[in-house]
GROMACS .gro file of C-alpha atoms in nm:
model
  307
    1GLN     CA    1   7.661  18.022  10.183
    2GLY     CA    2   7.392  18.077   9.921
    3ALA     CA    3   7.595  17.867   9.679
    4LEU     CA    4   7.624  17.594   9.941
    5ARG     CA    5   7.246  17.593   9.993
    6THR     CA    6   7.204  17.548   9.618
    7CYS     CA    7   7.450  17.257   9.617
    8VAL     CA    8   7.272  17.096   9.912
    9ALA     CA    9   6.934  17.125   9.742
   10GLY     CA   10   7.070  16.980   9.419
   11GLY     CA   11   7.249  16.703   9.601
   12ARG     CA   12   6.935  16.602   9.785
   13SER     CA   13   6.747  16.567   9.460
   14HIS     CA   14   7.013  16.353   9.294
   15ALA     CA   15   7.067  16.147   9.608
   16ARG     CA   16   6.698  16.055   9.611
   17GLY     CA   17   6.725  15.955   9.247
   18GLY     CA   18   6.988  15.694   9.325
   19ASP     CA   19   7.263  15.844   9.110
   20LYS     CA   20   7.616  15.849   9.242
   21ILE     CA   21   7.790  16.155   9.385
   22ALA     CA   22   8.163  16.222   9.382
   23PHE     CA   23   8.310  16.478   9.619
   24ILE     CA   24   8.609  16.658   9.467
   25PHE     CA   25   8.834  16.850   9.704
   26SER     CA   26   9.033  17.141   9.563
   27GLY     CA   27   9.396  17.203   9.651
   28ASN     CA   28   9.611  17.516   9.668
   29GLY     CA   29   9.474  17.808   9.472
   30ALA     CA   30   9.115  17.792   9.598
   31GLN     CA   31   9.181  17.986   9.919
   32TRP     CA   32   9.101  18.355   9.968
   33PRO     CA   33   9.119  18.596  10.265
   34GLY     CA   34   8.804  18.581  10.474
   35MET     CA   35   8.677  18.252  10.334
   36GLY     CA   36   8.427  18.078  10.559
   37ARG     CA   37   8.364  18.375  10.787
   38GLN     CA   38   7.998  18.415  10.703
   39MET     CA   39   7.939  18.043  10.750
   40LEU     CA   40   8.126  18.058  11.079
   41ALA     CA   41   7.898  18.336  11.202
   42GLU     CA   42   7.568  18.202  11.070
   43CYS     CA   43   7.589  17.822  11.062
   44PRO     CA   44   7.628  17.640  11.398
   45THR     CA   45   7.713  17.310  11.229
   46PHE     CA   46   7.995  17.472  11.036
   47ARG     CA   47   8.129  17.646  11.346
   48LYS     CA   48   8.120  17.324  11.548
   49ALA     CA   49   8.320  17.144  11.278
   50VAL     CA   50   8.578  17.426  11.271
   51ALA     CA   51   8.607  17.410  11.650
   52GLU     CA   52   8.670  17.034  11.628
   53VAL     CA   53   8.947  17.089  11.375
   54ASP     CA   54   9.091  17.361  11.597
   55ALA     CA   55   9.098  17.131  11.900
   56CYS     CA   56   9.317  16.889  11.702
   57PHE     CA   57   9.528  17.151  11.526
   58ARG     CA   58   9.612  17.402  11.797
   59PRO     CA   59   9.827  17.164  12.012
   60LEU     CA   60  10.034  17.072  11.704
   61ALA     CA   61  10.080  17.416  11.552
   62GLY     CA   62  10.057  17.655  11.846
   63TRP     CA   63   9.796  17.873  11.675
   64SER     CA   64   9.421  17.856  11.623
   65VAL     CA   65   9.248  17.812  11.287
   66LEU     CA   66   8.920  17.915  11.451
   67GLU     CA   67   9.067  18.243  11.573
   68ALA     CA   68   9.250  18.300  11.245
   69MET     CA   69   8.929  18.264  11.049
   70GLU     CA   70   8.795  18.567  11.238
   71TRP     CA   71   9.107  18.780  11.191
   72PRO     CA   72   9.083  19.093  10.971
   73VAL     CA   73   9.144  18.983  10.614
   74ALA     CA   74   9.442  19.219  10.589
   75VAL     CA   75   9.647  18.996  10.819
   76TRP     CA   76   9.572  18.666  10.644
   77ASN     CA   77   9.901  18.533  10.506
   78LEU     CA   78   9.786  18.290  10.240
   79THR     CA   79  10.118  18.311  10.057
   80ALA     CA   80  10.263  18.097  10.338
   81THR     CA   81  10.165  17.736  10.273
   82GLU     CA   82  10.187  17.648  10.644
   83PHE     CA   83   9.894  17.890  10.692
   84ALA     CA   84   9.704  17.838  10.367
   85GLN     CA   85   9.679  17.460  10.381
   86PRO     CA   86   9.531  17.438  10.734
   87MET     CA   87   9.281  17.712  10.654
   88LEU     CA   88   9.173  17.536  10.334
   89PHE     CA   89   9.130  17.204  10.513
   90THR     CA   90   8.929  17.371  10.789
   91VAL     CA   91   8.681  17.522  10.544
   92GLN     CA   92   8.646  17.189  10.363
   93ALA     CA   93   8.587  17.003  10.690
   94GLY     CA   94   8.315  17.254  10.777
   95ILE     CA   95   8.144  17.207  10.441
   96ILE     CA   96   8.155  16.827  10.482
   97ALA     CA   97   7.976  16.863  10.817
   98VAL     CA   98   7.703  17.084  10.670
   99LEU     CA   99   7.643  16.847  10.380
  100ARG     CA  100   7.639  16.548  10.616
  101GLU     CA  101   7.374  16.719  10.827
  102GLN     CA  102   7.160  16.754  10.514
  103GLY     CA  103   7.200  16.385  10.429
  104ILE     CA  104   7.443  16.446  10.145
  105ALA     CA  105   7.716  16.180  10.142
  106PRO     CA  106   7.954  16.085   9.860
  107ASP     CA  107   7.982  15.748   9.690
  108MET     CA  108   8.346  15.824   9.616
  109VAL     CA  109   8.597  16.099   9.691
  110LEU     CA  110   8.906  16.244   9.528
  111GLY     CA  111   9.125  16.544   9.596
  112HIS     CA  112   9.376  16.759   9.413
  113SER     CA  113   9.713  16.768   9.593
  114VAL     CA  114   9.647  16.880   9.953
  115GLY     CA  115   9.278  16.816   9.882
  116GLU     CA  116   9.356  16.446   9.919
  117VAL     CA  117   9.390  16.498  10.295
  118SER     CA  118   9.031  16.621  10.309
  119ALA     CA  119   8.924  16.334  10.082
  120GLY     CA  120   9.093  16.085  10.315
  121TYR     CA  121   8.901  16.233  10.606
  122ALA     CA  122   8.569  16.243  10.416
  123CYS     CA  123   8.589  15.875  10.321
  124GLY     CA  124   8.669  15.760  10.675
  125ALA     CA  125   9.021  15.637  10.602
  126LEU     CA  126   9.159  15.907  10.832
  127SER     CA  127   9.005  16.022  11.157
  128LEU     CA  128   8.987  16.397  11.205
  129ARG     CA  129   9.287  16.384  11.436
  130GLN     CA  130   9.485  16.182  11.182
  131ALA     CA  131   9.388  16.412  10.895
  132VAL     CA  132   9.492  16.721  11.091
  133ARG     CA  133   9.821  16.553  11.178
  134VAL     CA  134   9.889  16.474  10.810
  135LEU     CA  135   9.790  16.825  10.709
  136HIS     CA  136  10.018  16.985  10.967
  137ALA     CA  137  10.318  16.764  10.886
  138ARG     CA  138  10.268  16.814  10.512
  139SER     CA  139  10.236  17.192  10.527
  140ILE     CA  140  10.531  17.238  10.765
  141ALA     CA  141  10.754  17.023  10.547
  142GLN     CA  142  10.657  17.202  10.228
  143ALA     CA  143  10.706  17.542  10.393
  144ARG     CA  144  11.079  17.465  10.409
  145THR     CA  145  11.096  17.466  10.027
  146ARG     CA  146  10.974  17.823   9.980
  147GLY     CA  147  11.176  18.008   9.718
  148ALA     CA  148  11.307  17.693   9.549
  149GLY     CA  149  11.089  17.738   9.241
  150ARG     CA  150  10.750  17.842   9.107
  151MET     CA  151  10.450  17.694   8.930
  152ALA     CA  152  10.245  17.781   8.622
  153ALA     CA  153   9.921  17.667   8.460
  154ALA     CA  154   9.913  17.602   8.085
  155ASN     CA  155   9.622  17.511   7.859
  156ILE     CA  156   9.814  17.245   7.670
  157SER     CA  157   9.817  16.866   7.676
  158LEU     CA  158  10.066  16.648   7.862
  159GLU     CA  159  10.214  16.544   7.528
  160GLN     CA  160  10.262  16.906   7.417
  161ALA     CA  161  10.426  16.992   7.748
  162THR     CA  162  10.672  16.703   7.745
  163THR     CA  163  10.762  16.778   7.382
  164LEU     CA  164  10.833  17.144   7.455
  165ILE     CA  165  11.037  17.062   7.766
  166ALA     CA  166  11.251  16.817   7.569
  167GLU     CA  167  11.292  17.050   7.269
  168MET     CA  168  11.403  17.340   7.490
  169GLY     CA  169  11.629  17.130   7.712
  170LEU     CA  170  11.447  17.239   8.028
  171THR     CA  171  11.436  17.076   8.371
  172LEU     CA  172  11.073  17.164   8.432
  173GLU     CA  173  10.837  16.895   8.561
  174VAL     CA  174  10.468  16.837   8.502
  175ALA     CA  175  10.319  16.890   8.849
  176GLY     CA  176   9.960  16.818   8.754
  177VAL     CA  177   9.759  16.663   8.471
  178ASN     CA  178   9.432  16.842   8.537
  179SER     CA  179   9.243  16.766   8.217
  180PRO     CA  180   9.330  16.643   7.867
  181GLY     CA  181   9.414  17.003   7.773
  182SER     CA  182   9.535  17.156   8.099
  183ILE     CA  183   9.852  17.092   8.297
  184THR     CA  184  10.052  17.251   8.577
  185LEU     CA  185  10.428  17.296   8.549
  186ALA     CA  186  10.684  17.338   8.827
  187GLY     CA  187  11.047  17.444   8.829
  188LYS     CA  188  11.277  17.741   8.784
  189VAL     CA  189  11.117  18.080   8.718
  190ASP     CA  190  11.325  18.163   8.411
  191GLN     CA  191  11.239  17.830   8.250
  192LEU     CA  192  10.869  17.873   8.323
  193LYS     CA  193  10.873  18.214   8.161
  194ALA     CA  194  11.060  18.077   7.858
  195ILE     CA  195  10.816  17.795   7.796
  196GLY     CA  196  10.529  18.037   7.858
  197LYS     CA  197  10.641  18.246   7.562
  198ARG     CA  198  10.633  17.937   7.338
  199VAL     CA  199  10.290  17.830   7.467
  200VAL     CA  200  10.137  18.173   7.407
  201GLY     CA  201  10.328  18.268   7.093
  202GLU     CA  202  10.331  17.938   6.903
  203LEU     CA  203  10.047  17.730   7.044
  204HIS     CA  204   9.822  18.034   7.106
  205SER     CA  205   9.715  17.891   7.442
  206PRO     CA  206   9.676  18.060   7.782
  207PHE     CA  207   9.969  18.041   8.024
  208LYS     CA  208   9.966  18.179   8.377
  209MET     CA  209  10.231  18.200   8.647
  210LEU     CA  210  10.071  18.096   8.976
  211ASP     CA  211  10.096  18.312   9.286
  212LEU     CA  212  10.290  18.045   9.477
  213ASP     CA  213  10.652  18.076   9.584
  214TYR     CA  214  10.688  17.698   9.577
  215ALA     CA  215  10.745  17.423   9.321
  216PHE     CA  216  10.513  17.156   9.457
  217HIS     CA  217  10.517  16.809   9.298
  218SER     CA  218  10.870  16.850   9.170
  219LYS     CA  219  11.225  16.764   9.275
  220SER     CA  220  11.219  17.072   9.499
  221MET     CA  221  11.027  16.853   9.743
  222ASN     CA  222  11.303  16.591   9.769
  223SER     CA  223  11.473  16.770  10.057
  224VAL     CA  224  11.175  16.712  10.289
  225ARG     CA  225  11.120  16.342  10.218
  226GLY     CA  226  11.283  16.215  10.536
  227GLN     CA  227  11.116  16.473  10.758
  228LEU     CA  228  10.768  16.400  10.626
  229ILE     CA  229  10.792  16.021  10.636
  230GLU     CA  230  10.944  16.019  10.983
  231SER     CA  231  10.676  16.251  11.124
  232LEU     CA  232  10.399  16.021  11.001
  233GLU     CA  233  10.565  15.679  11.029
  234ASP     CA  234  10.316  15.547  11.288
  235LEU     CA  235  10.007  15.668  11.102
  236ALA     CA  236   9.751  15.386  11.088
  237PRO     CA  237   9.474  15.468  10.837
  238GLN     CA  238   9.159  15.260  10.810
  239HIS     CA  239   8.986  15.095  10.515
  240GLY     CA  240   8.722  15.370  10.508
  241ASN     CA  241   8.352  15.350  10.425
  242VAL     CA  242   8.358  15.541  10.096
  243ARG     CA  243   8.570  15.470   9.788
  244PHE     CA  244   8.891  15.674   9.769
  245ILE     CA  245   9.005  15.759   9.416
  246SER     CA  246   9.373  15.849   9.430
  247THR     CA  247   9.504  16.136   9.220
  248GLY     CA  248   9.849  15.996   9.287
  249THR     CA  249   9.778  15.672   9.102
  250GLY     CA  250   9.478  15.778   8.896
  251ARG     CA  251   9.268  15.489   9.027
  252GLU     CA  252   9.088  15.363   9.339
  253ILE     CA  253   9.300  15.251   9.634
  254ASP     CA  254   9.226  15.100   9.975
  255GLY     CA  255   9.216  15.362  10.250
  256ARG     CA  256   9.466  15.159  10.451
  257LYS     CA  257   9.732  15.255  10.198
  258LEU     CA  258   9.720  15.623  10.303
  259THR     CA  259  10.035  15.576  10.510
  260ALA     CA  260  10.339  15.801  10.555
  261LYS     CA  261  10.488  15.691  10.222
  262TYR     CA  262  10.164  15.771  10.043
  263TRP     CA  263  10.168  16.126  10.178
  264TRP     CA  264  10.529  16.164  10.067
  265ARG     CA  265  10.426  16.063   9.715
  266ASN     CA  266  10.133  16.303   9.747
  267VAL     CA  267  10.370  16.601   9.771
  268ARG     CA  268  10.628  16.472   9.521
  269GLN     CA  269  10.449  16.300   9.235
  270THR     CA  270  10.243  16.448   8.953
  271VAL     CA  271   9.877  16.506   9.041
  272GLN     CA  272   9.683  16.271   8.812
  273LEU     CA  273   9.345  16.442   8.833
  274SER     CA  274   9.233  16.377   8.477
  275PRO     CA  275   9.317  16.003   8.484
  276ALA     CA  276   9.141  15.973   8.821
  277LEU     CA  277   8.829  16.139   8.680
  278GLU     CA  278   8.839  15.918   8.371
  279SER     CA  279   8.858  15.608   8.590
  280ILE     CA  280   8.515  15.685   8.740
  281MET     CA  281   8.337  15.831   8.439
  282ASN     CA  282   8.160  15.506   8.349
  283GLU     CA  283   8.051  15.415   8.702
  284GLY     CA  284   7.722  15.601   8.717
  285VAL     CA  285   7.851  15.922   8.871
  286SER     CA  286   7.616  16.202   8.770
  287VAL     CA  287   7.706  16.466   9.030
  288PHE     CA  288   8.059  16.597   9.076
  289LEU     CA  289   8.037  16.821   9.382
  290GLU     CA  290   8.339  17.041   9.443
  291ILE     CA  291   8.421  17.095   9.810
  292SER     CA  292   8.609  17.421   9.801
  293PRO     CA  293   8.593  17.789   9.899
  294ASN     CA  294   8.627  17.877   9.532
  295PRO     CA  295   8.523  17.669   9.226
  296ILE     CA  296   8.858  17.609   9.058
  297MET     CA  297   8.810  17.240   8.972
  298GLN     CA  298   8.488  17.259   8.773
  299SER     CA  299   8.654  17.352   8.444
  300TYR     CA  300   8.886  17.052   8.472
  301VAL     CA  301   8.591  16.820   8.532
  302ARG     CA  302   8.397  16.966   8.239
  303GLN     CA  303   8.696  16.936   8.005
  304THR     CA  304   8.755  16.576   8.105
  305LEU     CA  305   8.384  16.492   8.064
  306GLN     CA  306   8.379  16.653   7.720
  307HIS     CA  307   8.693  16.463   7.621
   0.00000   0.00000   0.00000
């Protein structure tokens, strides 16, 4: 909460100066047991926002994100994506409400993977009810793929990754282009470990297996395409009142395009975070404010800015 107060104070100053603010919503990996509990107890605006999310989510899922946020941390099951994704969205929705109360609004939004759902809500393209519906359908569909692969983060470029994959005859896929020198890979565990040895031993770069029993943004998602599109086929997003920068395309898109097929591509295609950031670098954005329970995106933003 202290960090949020600092962000709010800084945002106020920049907002008065007329510079542009981009909200960046983190995806999987930012969550931690007990996140948001102090805000829930001490900030009425945050609690009200969580309760509003809960009113939309509980009828769909049969469990309460508000109640879960107050559970003992020992029973939080963040390894299950059908639990982690709703909890992450709930915290982000609460932070949006607190910032809005302070007069802090973005000029543009973008999100990493599941963070795009929060971005769609923040820009007005999705109502809260629609965003919760997308979030629930997305997380339930992806939960079916547990055990089909893993993911890893590597401090190498896209070009280095594709060269290594081709040289080694691997079936790995680039799940995310996070910065010019940082990518995420997805696929079979043995192949991830094999390429990790090359990255560390030959390129002398960090390589880390992620604590996710899923291979998001890879062919492992293909089995849930029909389920996800069908569950969201009547979704009717709006234009929105804030610019939405897609990390699926790497550029701005109209909010009305956030249909069922977009959310399918959101789970299947490579996350183009770095291209999306580059597309707004020359538009007067001076504040990149990460909306997240844990600052995992800031290094990617810094690396892209430096590049």
